[in-house]
Amino acid sequence: MDYRHFAHDQIKHIRQTVGDGKAISALSGGVDSSVATLLAHRAIGDRLESIFIDDGLMRHREAQWVVAAMEGLGIHVHVIDAADRFFEALKGLTDPEEKRKAFRDTFYTVFGEVVRASDAQFLIQGTIAADILETKKGVKTQHNVLDQIGISAKDGYGFTVIEPLKELYKPGVREVGHSLGMPEDLYTRMPFPGPGLATRCLGECTPERIEIARQACRIVEEETADVKKFQAFGVLLADRATGVTDNGERRFGDIIAVRCVNSEKAVKATATELPWEMLMRIQERICEEIPSVTKVLYDLSPKPPSTIEYI
Ligand code: XMP
């Protein structure tokens, strides 16, 4: 595929669809939403309002990173702090699909309020082909595939969705980013799911438990920075495991699973063969920097039968 041509067509399409109207785009820090936002910005300039909803489920220092990266492309990002509302919605939930639904409902409620306040009529979304496929197969409901899960954005939330990347898989999205002159560290970024760290925290997503998942992700990302992989992160499991202190006292602590996978399109994946020393270093750092942790595991499961994330 000629990605430059594809980008050009999508810019034209967005321009025609939005007409004299206004659009809004929500960035997540991931590649898909960044590329979709850049296409829309090229199409309609300042009639695009770019927002970053801080849902409290983002990676370490993510809001600052996204604001700076997009500023470098001439796009001003407005950060909306909605963490309390997401934690309230997730309170007491442990079932994976219930957590996804609570996230999605809160996201679109907060987002709907922002859209109505801005009088935008269009919503730019970075949905890609893999998201649609997973939802169609019933593997899980991706929060950004509204139509397929029977939600009318127009009736329910009052806006029309534009999804310029829905025919592409991740490598194609990166190519579009590259062809638009996006910096490499942005378009080569690891995928990060819409429901954020909620997909990496089994059991209840309290602010304290999400912070543990966030620190585990930070450590795994730092230690695997030079490894060729599709995604790498840490996951807080729901149960606790027995540990022992230096002076022999038993204690129950958290369990972190380390996930690092190779994949091309996220449809299939295999565990990355990380060097033993690297795994040991990750284990040491997690136990040192997150004192509640007593066990660190490396996840070997391929997709299928597993999935990449944990919910
Ligand atoms: P799974 O866990 O299904 O993930 O193997 C496949 C790819 O999709 C990402 N992912 C999501 N992305 N919204 C997204 O935008 C979501 O709800 C979502 N769930 C998973 C995941 O990180 C992986 O790259």
mmCIF file of C-alpha atoms in Angstrom, residues 84-250:
data_model
loop_
_atom_site.group_PDB
_atom_site.id
_atom_site.type_symbol
_atom_site.label_atom_id
_atom_site.label_comp_id
_atom_site.label_asym_id
_atom_site.label_seq_id
_atom_site.Cartn_x
_atom_site.Cartn_y
_atom_site.Cartn_z
ATOM 1 C CA ASP A 84 -11.829 10.260 40.257
ATOM 2 C CA ARG A 85 -14.778 9.479 37.988
ATOM 3 C CA PHE A 86 -13.077 6.431 36.498
ATOM 4 C CA PHE A 87 -12.063 5.060 39.888
ATOM 5 C CA GLU A 88 -15.594 5.607 41.147
ATOM 6 C CA ALA A 89 -16.987 3.653 38.160
ATOM 7 C CA LEU A 90 -14.478 0.823 38.628
ATOM 8 C CA LYS A 91 -15.053 0.557 42.376
ATOM 9 C CA GLY A 92 -15.798 -2.992 43.501
ATOM 10 C CA LEU A 93 -15.608 -4.476 39.979
ATOM 11 C CA THR A 94 -13.479 -7.535 39.329
ATOM 12 C CA ASP A 95 -15.046 -9.121 36.242
ATOM 13 C CA PRO A 96 -12.980 -8.254 33.103
ATOM 14 C CA GLU A 97 -15.919 -7.382 30.866
ATOM 15 C CA GLU A 98 -17.666 -5.409 33.609
ATOM 16 C CA LYS A 99 -14.473 -3.406 34.067
ATOM 17 C CA ARG A 100 -14.258 -2.767 30.321
ATOM 18 C CA LYS A 101 -17.907 -1.682 30.266
ATOM 19 C CA ALA A 102 -17.474 0.654 33.261
ATOM 20 C CA PHE A 103 -14.421 2.165 31.601
ATOM 21 C CA ARG A 104 -16.226 2.601 28.290
ATOM 22 C CA ASP A 105 -19.356 4.140 29.826
ATOM 23 C CA THR A 106 -17.309 6.587 31.882
ATOM 24 C CA PHE A 107 -15.082 7.444 28.946
ATOM 25 C CA TYR A 108 -17.992 8.271 26.655
ATOM 26 C CA THR A 109 -19.884 10.122 29.380
ATOM 27 C CA VAL A 110 -16.882 12.341 30.176
ATOM 28 C CA PHE A 111 -16.082 12.649 26.513
ATOM 29 C CA GLY A 112 -19.706 13.419 25.582
ATOM 30 C CA GLU A 113 -19.690 16.286 28.113
ATOM 31 C CA VAL A 114 -16.508 17.697 26.608
ATOM 32 C CA VAL A 115 -17.873 17.380 23.071
ATOM 33 C CA ARG A 116 -21.170 19.063 23.953
ATOM 34 C CA ALA A 117 -19.337 21.895 25.724
ATOM 35 C CA SER A 118 -17.219 22.442 22.604
ATOM 36 C CA ASP A 119 -20.032 22.107 20.027
ATOM 37 C CA ALA A 120 -18.046 19.670 17.944
ATOM 38 C CA GLN A 121 -20.185 17.385 15.805
ATOM 39 C CA PHE A 122 -17.509 14.840 14.958
ATOM 40 C CA LEU A 123 -15.334 12.517 16.911
ATOM 41 C CA ILE A 124 -12.017 11.296 15.502
ATOM 42 C CA GLN A 125 -11.135 7.821 16.714
ATOM 43 C CA GLY A 126 -8.013 5.738 16.212
ATOM 44 C CA THR A 127 -9.857 2.411 15.843
ATOM 45 C CA ILE A 128 -7.759 -0.044 13.815
ATOM 46 C CA ALA A 129 -8.610 -3.302 12.013
ATOM 47 C CA ALA A 130 -7.432 -5.510 14.906
ATOM 48 C CA ASP A 131 -9.858 -3.787 17.319
ATOM 49 C CA ILE A 132 -12.775 -4.508 14.988
ATOM 50 C CA LEU A 133 -11.703 -8.110 14.431
ATOM 51 C CA GLU A 134 -11.376 -8.900 18.156
ATOM 52 C CA THR A 135 -14.796 -7.438 18.894
ATOM 53 C CA LYS A 136 -16.386 -9.263 15.935
ATOM 54 C CA LYS A 137 -14.943 -12.557 17.133
ATOM 55 C CA GLY A 138 -16.331 -11.835 20.587
ATOM 56 C CA VAL A 139 -12.875 -12.163 22.157
ATOM 57 C CA LYS A 140 -13.416 -8.912 24.015
ATOM 58 C CA THR A 141 -15.223 -5.651 23.517
ATOM 59 C CA GLN A 142 -12.737 -2.995 22.529
ATOM 60 C CA HIS A 143 -13.967 0.266 23.971
ATOM 61 C CA ASN A 144 -13.572 2.086 20.674
ATOM 62 C CA VAL A 145 -15.798 -0.119 18.487
ATOM 63 C CA LEU A 146 -19.121 1.486 19.292
ATOM 64 C CA ASP A 147 -21.230 0.289 16.353
ATOM 65 C CA GLN A 148 -20.374 -3.332 16.840
ATOM 66 C CA ILE A 149 -21.352 -3.312 20.457
ATOM 67 C CA GLY A 150 -24.711 -1.748 19.657
ATOM 68 C CA ILE A 151 -24.050 1.795 20.810
ATOM 69 C CA SER A 152 -25.060 4.607 18.509
ATOM 70 C CA ALA A 153 -22.639 7.458 19.081
ATOM 71 C CA LYS A 154 -25.070 9.814 17.402
ATOM 72 C CA ASP A 155 -28.138 8.859 19.493
ATOM 73 C CA GLY A 156 -26.314 8.059 22.690
ATOM 74 C CA TYR A 157 -23.693 10.753 22.764
ATOM 75 C CA GLY A 158 -24.645 13.227 20.058
ATOM 76 C CA PHE A 159 -21.709 12.997 17.670
ATOM 77 C CA THR A 160 -20.627 11.204 14.497
ATOM 78 C CA VAL A 161 -17.543 9.009 14.646
ATOM 79 C CA ILE A 162 -14.794 9.222 12.006
ATOM 80 C CA GLU A 163 -12.295 6.354 12.053
ATOM 81 C CA PRO A 164 -9.571 7.055 9.455
ATOM 82 C CA LEU A 165 -7.410 4.049 10.404
ATOM 83 C CA LYS A 166 -10.007 1.302 10.605
ATOM 84 C CA GLU A 167 -8.666 -0.561 7.531
ATOM 85 C CA LEU A 168 -5.107 -0.696 8.832
ATOM 86 C CA TYR A 169 -3.187 -2.917 11.209
ATOM 87 C CA LYS A 170 -0.508 -1.549 13.510
ATOM 88 C CA PRO A 171 2.410 -1.680 10.999
ATOM 89 C CA GLY A 172 0.309 0.307 8.498
ATOM 90 C CA VAL A 173 -0.580 2.895 11.156
ATOM 91 C CA ARG A 174 3.130 3.357 11.888
ATOM 92 C CA GLU A 175 3.801 3.808 8.153
ATOM 93 C CA VAL A 176 1.139 6.521 7.969
ATOM 94 C CA GLY A 177 2.727 8.259 10.986
ATOM 95 C CA HIS A 178 6.116 8.058 9.297
ATOM 96 C CA SER A 179 4.748 9.419 6.004
ATOM 97 C CA LEU A 180 3.245 12.397 7.885
ATOM 98 C CA GLY A 181 6.653 13.311 9.330
ATOM 99 C CA MET A 182 5.862 12.207 12.869
ATOM 100 C CA PRO A 183 8.950 11.690 15.081
ATOM 101 C CA GLU A 184 10.101 8.055 15.215
ATOM 102 C CA ASP A 185 9.744 7.739 18.998
ATOM 103 C CA LEU A 186 6.058 8.551 18.586
ATOM 104 C CA TYR A 187 5.106 6.281 15.687
ATOM 105 C CA THR A 188 7.199 3.344 16.953
ATOM 106 C CA ARG A 189 5.641 3.506 20.431
ATOM 107 C CA MET A 190 4.297 0.313 21.916
ATOM 108 C CA PRO A 191 0.536 -0.134 21.679
ATOM 109 C CA PHE A 192 -1.331 0.859 24.826
ATOM 110 C CA PRO A 193 -4.944 -0.250 25.270
ATOM 111 C CA GLY A 194 -7.794 2.249 25.634
ATOM 112 C CA PRO A 195 -8.809 1.013 29.106
ATOM 113 C CA GLY A 196 -5.176 1.545 30.084
ATOM 114 C CA LEU A 197 -3.776 0.027 33.232
ATOM 115 C CA ALA A 198 -7.202 -1.462 34.001
ATOM 116 C CA THR A 199 -6.194 -4.194 31.515
ATOM 117 C CA ARG A 200 -3.059 -4.779 33.604
ATOM 118 C CA CYS A 201 -4.638 -4.953 37.012
ATOM 119 C CA LEU A 202 -6.651 -8.078 37.752
ATOM 120 C CA GLY A 203 -9.222 -7.749 40.501
ATOM 121 C CA GLU A 204 -10.363 -4.338 41.708
ATOM 122 C CA CYS A 205 -8.796 -1.248 40.145
ATOM 123 C CA THR A 206 -8.253 1.019 43.146
ATOM 124 C CA PRO A 207 -5.852 3.997 42.795
ATOM 125 C CA GLU A 208 -3.345 2.125 44.997
ATOM 126 C CA ARG A 209 -3.465 -1.089 42.932
ATOM 127 C CA ILE A 210 -3.279 0.828 39.639
ATOM 128 C CA GLU A 211 -0.194 2.642 40.958
ATOM 129 C CA ILE A 212 1.465 -0.758 41.548
ATOM 130 C CA ALA A 213 0.670 -1.813 37.957
ATOM 131 C CA ARG A 214 1.973 1.567 36.724
ATOM 132 C CA GLN A 215 5.309 1.171 38.521
ATOM 133 C CA ALA A 216 5.647 -2.423 37.271
ATOM 134 C CA CYS A 217 4.998 -1.238 33.690
ATOM 135 C CA ARG A 218 7.550 1.548 34.075
ATOM 136 C CA ILE A 219 10.248 -0.863 35.288
ATOM 137 C CA VAL A 220 9.535 -3.444 32.553
ATOM 138 C CA GLU A 221 9.528 -0.726 29.868
ATOM 139 C CA GLU A 222 12.825 0.729 31.133
ATOM 140 C CA GLU A 223 14.583 -2.634 31.345
ATOM 141 C CA THR A 224 13.380 -3.850 27.926
ATOM 142 C CA ALA A 225 13.903 -0.504 26.170
ATOM 143 C CA ASP A 226 16.536 -1.948 23.807
ATOM 144 C CA VAL A 227 14.747 -5.243 23.100
ATOM 145 C CA LYS A 228 12.970 -5.717 19.780
ATOM 146 C CA LYS A 229 9.406 -6.550 20.786
ATOM 147 C CA PHE A 230 5.785 -5.641 20.135
ATOM 148 C CA GLN A 231 4.770 -4.879 23.715
ATOM 149 C CA ALA A 232 6.252 -5.181 27.208
ATOM 150 C CA PHE A 233 4.551 -4.433 30.516
ATOM 151 C CA GLY A 234 3.864 -5.607 34.051
ATOM 152 C CA VAL A 235 0.536 -6.877 35.391
ATOM 153 C CA LEU A 236 -0.725 -6.936 38.963
ATOM 154 C CA LEU A 237 -2.479 -10.236 39.627
ATOM 155 C CA ALA A 238 -5.555 -10.482 41.838
ATOM 156 C CA ASP A 239 -4.301 -12.940 44.441
ATOM 157 C CA ARG A 240 -1.517 -12.607 46.981
ATOM 158 C CA ALA A 241 1.402 -14.934 47.606
ATOM 159 C CA THR A 242 3.480 -15.742 50.657
ATOM 160 C CA GLY A 243 6.842 -14.075 50.991
ATOM 161 C CA VAL A 244 9.438 -13.870 53.728
ATOM 162 C CA THR A 245 11.342 -10.869 55.101
ATOM 163 C CA ASP A 246 15.125 -10.759 55.708
ATOM 164 C CA ASN A 247 14.509 -11.569 59.360
ATOM 165 C CA GLY A 248 12.392 -14.587 58.588
ATOM 166 C CA GLU A 249 8.882 -13.202 58.999
ATOM 167 C CA ARG A 250 6.183 -14.502 56.659
#
